[in-house]
Each structure stands twice: as C-alpha cells, then as structure tokens.
Short mmCIF file of C-alpha atoms in Angstrom, two decimals:
data_model
loop_
_atom_site.label_atom_id
_atom_site.label_comp_id
_atom_site.label_asym_id
_atom_site.label_seq_id
_atom_site.Cartn_x
_atom_site.Cartn_y
_atom_site.Cartn_z
CA UNK A 1 4.40 25.47 2.99
CA UNK A 2 6.18 23.41 6.50
CA UNK A 3 6.51 19.95 5.30
CA UNK A 4 8.03 19.66 9.35
CA UNK A 5 5.60 17.25 11.21
CA UNK A 6 5.55 16.37 15.46
CA UNK A 7 6.73 12.55 15.35
CA UNK A 8 3.13 11.68 17.39
CA UNK A 9 1.26 12.18 14.48
CA UNK A 10 3.10 8.54 12.93
CA UNK A 11 0.69 6.35 14.55
CA UNK A 12 2.70 2.98 14.70
CA UNK A 13 6.61 3.93 14.78
CA UNK A 14 9.28 2.33 13.34
CA UNK A 15 9.79 0.51 17.16
CA UNK A 16 6.79 -1.63 15.95
CA UNK A 17 7.33 -1.90 12.47
CA UNK A 18 10.81 -3.32 13.11
CA UNK A 19 9.58 -5.61 15.85
CA UNK A 20 6.52 -6.53 12.99
CA UNK A 21 9.73 -7.50 10.41
CA UNK A 22 12.11 -9.65 12.56
CA UNK A 23 8.99 -11.90 13.19
CA UNK A 24 8.37 -12.85 9.52
CA UNK A 25 10.33 -14.82 5.90
CA UNK A 26 11.15 -13.04 2.87
CA UNK A 27 8.49 -12.52 0.95
CA UNK A 28 7.74 -13.48 -2.90
CA UNK A 29 6.76 -10.68 -4.94
CA UNK A 30 3.22 -10.28 -6.30
CA UNK A 31 2.45 -13.16 -8.86
CA UNK A 32 0.84 -10.84 -11.84
CA UNK A 33 0.86 -13.72 -14.09
CA UNK A 34 -0.85 -16.46 -12.15
CA UNK A 35 -4.26 -17.69 -13.09
CA UNK A 36 -5.20 -18.26 -9.21
CA UNK A 37 -8.62 -16.71 -7.55
CA UNK A 38 -6.22 -15.80 -5.20
CA UNK A 39 -4.02 -13.36 -6.64
CA UNK A 40 -6.59 -11.68 -8.11
CA UNK A 41 -5.31 -8.36 -6.31
CA UNK A 42 -2.05 -9.01 -6.95
CA UNK A 43 -3.59 -8.78 -10.11
CA UNK A 44 -5.79 -6.14 -10.47
CA UNK A 45 -3.46 -3.95 -8.36
CA UNK A 46 -0.53 -4.44 -11.30
CA UNK A 47 -2.35 -4.05 -14.19
CA UNK A 48 -4.28 -0.14 -12.71
CA UNK A 49 -0.25 0.31 -11.62
CA UNK A 50 0.79 -0.37 -15.48
CA UNK A 51 -2.04 0.82 -17.27
CA UNK A 52 -2.58 4.35 -15.41
CA UNK A 53 1.85 4.89 -14.56
CA UNK A 54 1.64 4.39 -18.95
CA UNK A 55 -1.14 7.17 -19.29
CA UNK A 56 0.70 10.01 -17.08
CA UNK A 57 4.58 8.47 -17.47
CA UNK A 58 5.85 9.84 -21.21
CA UNK A 59 8.13 6.24 -21.98
CA UNK A 60 12.32 6.28 -21.76
CA UNK A 61 15.32 4.01 -20.27
CA UNK A 62 15.63 6.44 -17.61
CA UNK A 63 12.09 6.14 -15.69
CA UNK A 64 12.90 6.70 -11.14
CA UNK A 65 10.50 5.06 -9.13
CA UNK A 66 10.87 5.23 -5.87
CA UNK A 67 8.54 3.35 -3.21
CA UNK A 68 7.98 5.10 0.39
CA UNK A 69 7.65 2.34 2.14
CA UNK A 70 9.18 -0.08 1.04
CA UNK A 71 9.94 -2.05 3.11
CA UNK A 72 9.58 -6.17 2.64
CA UNK A 73 8.91 -5.32 -0.22
CA UNK A 74 6.57 -7.68 -2.71
CA UNK A 75 6.11 -4.60 -5.96
CA UNK A 76 8.99 -3.06 -6.03
CA UNK A 77 11.25 -6.30 -8.42
CA UNK A 78 7.89 -6.16 -11.48
CA UNK A 79 8.02 -2.40 -11.13
CA UNK A 80 10.60 -3.04 -12.35
CA UNK A 81 11.35 -6.57 -14.59
CA UNK A 82 8.16 -5.96 -16.60
CA UNK A 83 7.73 -1.92 -16.72
CA UNK A 84 10.84 -1.52 -17.53
CA UNK A 85 11.65 1.25 -14.43
CA UNK A 86 14.52 2.23 -12.48
CA UNK A 87 13.24 1.60 -8.94
CA UNK A 88 14.50 3.18 -5.25
CA UNK A 89 12.87 2.49 -1.41
CA UNK A 90 13.11 4.54 0.54
CA UNK A 91 12.45 3.57 4.92
CA UNK A 92 12.54 4.54 7.94
CA UNK A 93 12.69 0.45 9.58
CA UNK A 94 16.76 -0.54 9.15
CA UNK A 95 16.30 -4.63 9.04
CA UNK A 96 12.10 -3.78 7.13
CA UNK A 97 15.20 -1.82 4.02
CA UNK A 98 17.20 -4.88 4.66
CA UNK A 99 14.99 -7.49 3.79
CA UNK A 100 14.08 -5.11 0.91
CA UNK A 101 17.88 -5.46 -0.67
CA UNK A 102 17.93 -9.23 0.06
CA UNK A 103 14.36 -9.02 -2.32
CA UNK A 104 15.79 -6.97 -5.31
CA UNK A 105 18.67 -8.50 -5.04
CA UNK A 106 17.59 -12.08 -4.43
CA UNK A 107 14.93 -11.47 -7.89
CA UNK A 108 17.78 -9.95 -10.32
CA UNK A 109 17.50 -6.40 -9.64
CA UNK A 110 19.47 -3.46 -9.53
CA UNK A 111 18.36 -1.08 -6.82
CA UNK A 112 18.73 1.36 -4.14
CA UNK A 113 17.30 0.82 -0.85
CA UNK A 114 17.28 4.17 1.79
CA UNK A 115 17.28 4.22 5.68
CA UNK A 116 15.28 7.14 6.08
CA UNK A 117 12.81 9.12 7.78
CA UNK A 118 10.37 10.73 4.79
CA UNK A 119 10.52 14.12 6.63
CA UNK A 120 14.39 13.99 6.66
CA UNK A 121 14.48 13.28 3.62
CA UNK A 122 18.51 14.09 1.94
CA UNK A 123 18.05 17.21 -0.41
CA UNK A 124 20.18 14.54 -3.42
CA UNK A 125 16.55 12.63 -3.63
CA UNK A 126 14.44 16.04 -3.90
CA UNK A 127 12.54 16.30 -7.47
CA UNK A 128 14.71 13.37 -8.11
CA UNK A 129 11.57 10.09 -9.31
CA UNK A 130 9.29 10.07 -12.26
CA UNK A 131 6.91 8.12 -9.68
CA UNK A 132 6.46 7.88 -5.98
CA UNK A 133 4.96 5.01 -4.98
CA UNK A 134 2.66 3.79 -1.31
CA UNK A 135 1.00 1.31 -0.57
CA UNK A 136 -0.44 1.73 2.99
CA UNK A 137 1.05 4.26 4.27
CA UNK A 138 -0.02 7.75 4.39
CA UNK A 139 -2.55 6.55 6.83
CA UNK A 140 -0.01 5.28 9.30
CA UNK A 141 0.08 9.65 10.31
CA UNK A 142 -2.30 11.42 12.32
CA UNK A 143 -1.69 14.36 9.63
CA UNK A 144 -2.54 13.40 6.33
CA UNK A 145 -1.51 16.77 4.51
CA UNK A 146 2.25 16.37 6.18
CA UNK A 147 3.16 12.72 4.87
CA UNK A 148 1.99 13.62 0.97
CA UNK A 149 3.14 17.04 1.17
CA UNK A 150 6.54 15.01 2.21
CA UNK A 151 6.15 12.71 -0.62
CA UNK A 152 5.37 15.26 -2.93
CA UNK A 153 8.93 16.61 -3.13
CA UNK A 154 10.43 13.58 -4.04
CA UNK A 155 8.75 13.97 -7.20
CA UNK A 156 10.01 16.15 -10.13
CA UNK A 157 7.85 18.24 -11.93
CA UNK A 158 5.49 15.92 -14.36
CA UNK A 159 5.76 13.27 -12.05
CA UNK A 160 3.57 11.31 -10.86
CA UNK A 161 1.95 9.46 -7.97
CA UNK A 162 -0.27 6.74 -6.45
CA UNK A 163 -1.22 7.00 -3.44
CA UNK A 164 -3.05 3.23 -1.68
CA UNK A 165 -4.66 2.20 1.54
CA UNK A 166 -6.72 0.27 2.92
CA UNK A 167 -10.48 1.24 3.24
CA UNK A 168 -10.62 2.08 6.64
CA UNK A 169 -14.26 3.62 7.06
CA UNK A 170 -15.65 0.64 5.36
CA UNK A 171 -16.55 -3.04 6.68
CA UNK A 172 -12.40 -4.18 5.83
CA UNK A 173 -12.89 -1.30 9.28
CA UNK A 174 -14.95 -3.23 10.66
CA UNK A 175 -13.34 -6.42 11.37
CA UNK A 176 -10.50 -5.01 11.71
CA UNK A 177 -12.00 -2.93 14.20
CA UNK A 178 -13.58 -6.54 15.92
CA UNK A 179 -11.23 -9.19 15.49
CA UNK A 180 -7.96 -6.81 16.54
CA UNK A 181 -8.77 -3.30 17.35
CA UNK A 182 -4.71 -2.19 18.46
CA UNK A 183 -4.64 -2.77 14.21
CA UNK A 184 -6.88 -0.74 14.04
CA UNK A 185 -5.91 2.24 15.42
CA UNK A 186 -3.04 2.36 14.09
CA UNK A 187 -4.88 3.18 10.81
CA UNK A 188 -6.65 7.04 10.00
CA UNK A 189 -9.38 5.82 8.85
CA UNK A 190 -9.20 8.19 5.29
CA UNK A 191 -12.41 9.18 2.34
CA UNK A 192 -11.36 9.15 -1.06
CA UNK A 193 -12.53 12.45 -0.60
CA UNK A 194 -9.68 13.44 2.38
CA UNK A 195 -7.14 11.98 0.30
CA UNK A 196 -7.58 14.62 -2.96
CA UNK A 197 -7.81 17.19 -0.25
CA UNK A 198 -3.90 16.05 1.17
CA UNK A 199 -2.55 16.01 -2.23
CA UNK A 200 -4.67 18.98 -3.15
CA UNK A 201 -2.38 20.85 -0.77
CA UNK A 202 0.91 19.18 -1.68
CA UNK A 203 0.37 20.97 -4.49
CA UNK A 204 -1.13 18.02 -6.56
CA UNK A 205 -3.08 18.47 -9.13
CA UNK A 206 -5.23 15.36 -8.90
CA UNK A 207 -6.44 12.56 -11.29
CA UNK A 208 -8.15 9.98 -9.22
CA UNK A 209 -8.93 8.85 -6.20
CA UNK A 210 -11.74 6.27 -5.79
CA UNK A 211 -12.16 3.68 -3.64
CA UNK A 212 -10.49 0.78 -5.38
CA UNK A 213 -11.90 -3.16 -6.84
CA UNK A 214 -15.02 -4.57 -5.49
CA UNK A 215 -13.98 -7.00 -2.53
CA UNK A 216 -10.97 -8.51 -0.18
CA UNK A 217 -10.72 -9.42 3.26
CA UNK A 218 -7.70 -9.86 3.09
CA UNK A 219 -6.92 -6.89 3.88
CA UNK A 220 -7.53 -7.59 7.72
CA UNK A 221 -5.10 -7.99 10.07
CA UNK A 222 -5.45 -10.49 12.98
CA UNK A 223 -2.19 -10.22 13.98
CA UNK A 224 1.23 -11.79 16.03
CA UNK A 225 -1.28 -13.52 18.31
CA UNK A 226 -0.09 -17.20 19.73
CA UNK A 227 -0.85 -19.45 17.42
CA UNK A 228 -4.31 -21.96 18.07
CA UNK A 229 -4.25 -20.45 21.28
CA UNK A 230 -8.15 -19.83 21.24
CA UNK A 231 -7.41 -15.64 20.47
CA UNK A 232 -5.96 -17.26 16.91
CA UNK A 233 -8.25 -19.90 16.43
CA UNK A 234 -10.89 -16.79 17.54
CA UNK A 235 -9.77 -14.75 15.31
CA UNK A 236 -9.12 -16.79 12.00
CA UNK A 237 -11.49 -18.73 12.14
CA UNK A 238 -14.25 -15.47 10.56
CA UNK A 239 -11.67 -14.31 9.10
CA UNK A 240 -11.42 -17.71 6.92
CA UNK A 241 -14.63 -17.16 6.09
CA UNK A 242 -14.59 -13.49 5.02
CA UNK A 243 -11.89 -14.17 2.96
CA UNK A 244 -13.72 -16.56 0.89
CA UNK A 245 -16.95 -14.08 0.31
CA UNK A 246 -14.20 -12.28 -1.37
CA UNK A 247 -12.56 -15.44 -3.46
CA UNK A 248 -17.20 -15.72 -4.42
CA UNK A 249 -17.41 -12.34 -5.19
CA UNK A 250 -13.45 -12.22 -7.78
CA UNK A 251 -14.44 -15.79 -9.69
CA UNK A 252 -18.52 -13.98 -9.85
CA UNK A 253 -15.74 -10.94 -11.65
CA UNK A 254 -14.10 -13.64 -13.56
CA UNK A 255 -17.15 -15.69 -14.89
CA UNK A 256 -20.66 -12.87 -14.89
CA UNK A 257 -19.40 -9.88 -14.42
CA UNK A 258 -17.63 -7.54 -12.94
CA UNK A 259 -18.76 -6.74 -9.19
CA UNK A 260 -19.13 -2.25 -8.49
CA UNK A 261 -16.70 -0.80 -5.93
CA UNK A 262 -18.10 1.00 -3.23
CA UNK A 263 -17.88 2.73 0.61
CA UNK A 264 -18.71 -0.71 1.93
CA UNK A 265 -17.13 -3.63 0.56
CA UNK A 266 -14.46 -2.40 -1.42
CA UNK A 267 -10.94 -2.63 0.41
CA UNK A 268 -8.64 -0.06 -1.47
CA UNK A 269 -8.17 3.24 -2.09
CA UNK A 270 -6.32 4.31 -4.50
CA UNK A 271 -5.58 8.29 -5.27
CA UNK A 272 -3.34 9.02 -8.73
CA UNK A 273 -1.82 13.38 -8.45
CA UNK A 274 0.22 15.08 -11.28
CA UNK A 275 3.32 17.39 -10.49
CA UNK A 276 2.43 20.83 -12.65
CA UNK A 277 5.38 20.76 -14.60
CA UNK A 278 7.41 24.80 -13.77
#
C-alpha cells in the first residue's frame, strides 16, 4: 500500500492553520462534568470515547494514545487525566503544536507533541500507539484512503483508531456552505460508508462507522470576518438561532427521550476500527 500523497491533497494547508491558531487564545479543555446544556457535545463525545476504548483496549499502566491533528487540543488533557492514557500529539502546524504543549503543561499533563507531517512520520513513531484519535482531520484531504492509511501506521497490532469528522452531507454542511463557503470548501463531504471503506483500505477491521449525536449547529464556522461588520452579523444571527435549535433538542433528550441520529441532522460521523494482531 502506497502511503505517499501529493501535498495538493491537503485542502487547507499548514499556512491556513498557522494563521487561524495565531488569532486565538488558548481554549479550555472539555468540561465533561458540567451539567450545562451547552456542554452536551463534549460530554457525549467523551462518554463515547470512554465507552469505546473501555470495551476495546485491555487495561494497563502503559497504554498510549496519540491525537493526530492535535493543535490546541482540548481533548488530550481530559483523556490523560480521566482515562489514564499516556498521551502524545502530532500536528504539522508549529504554533498549533506549541499551544498544545502549553495546554498540557497548564493542565499538569506530561505528554509529548511531535511537530511532523503525518505523511512523513519518523520510524520511531511507527507502530507505537495503542490508540490513535483524530477530531476533524481526514475530511481536509482529498485522498481519504491515503490519510487514513498514514494514521494506521501509528497503531500497534491490536490497536484502535477512533476517527471523528463533521457530517458535511447534512444540514451542517448546508449551513456551512451558506454562511461561509470558503470554509466548506476545505472539507471533503464524506459518508459513513466512505469513511468505513477508507479504514478498510488501510487494512483495519471496522467496528463501527455511523452518524453521531442528533444535532449540533455549533460545528458551523462563520470564520474570522471582522466583528460587528454587516457580514459578521449576517452570519452570526442565523447561527445564534441554529444553536438554540440544537440546545432545544438536547433539552428534549435530557427531559423526555433520546433523539435518533440521522444523515440530515447529525453533525458528526464516528468511525472505530482495529488493527488486526499480527
């Protein structure tokens, strides 16, 4: 299998991410203990990760996990502190890596951050991790097979890969295209079946590939338009109301019943796969 890739497959590029991260202050980590409605997505995703890894990974003090595309990671400190993994991160954005290191230090987590391109992984990292996670990574590459294959090289035999991407084929993608098409254009709209096939192409055994949670328009990104400009308000006001629709759905789930996932409304796709033991 050929893991090389034309750099033009990267629809965003290092420069895009460096500029984006330079404009932002360090984020807070996932608040998975909060009962606030606004923390619904963080709680649900953490619970999914915890349940999935608990079922597929045998315990042990030396369990290792790497997040690829880890710039400004809000997840690594929580995974380390709550699930007991020895964590690392990989990203090709120098300032994104620096900010991840600062977040880990701020949260008292001992973790390594490697500033490397996923397609140029040093031999010292190949086959070294029990778990590989990515949150919003593979959809930025036009060659999905190649990027998933590159991620799979990091796994130990029997290791688990958990891939989370936005569902750009549903209403999230529709509103992203409507409110800021330039951001939509750096994504490849993928279906759960396409994500599954990419993992199978990489030689992995897929456990699950499906839509995740019922609704969240917080995925939609209106971009860095100057605040208080006409364009900013034209994007912000619709997004404000869309976010309230999601919050109403989450409140319904809390008080009445859990809403189903769907191609049109679900904001994410999760894929879980295992590297077969040799």
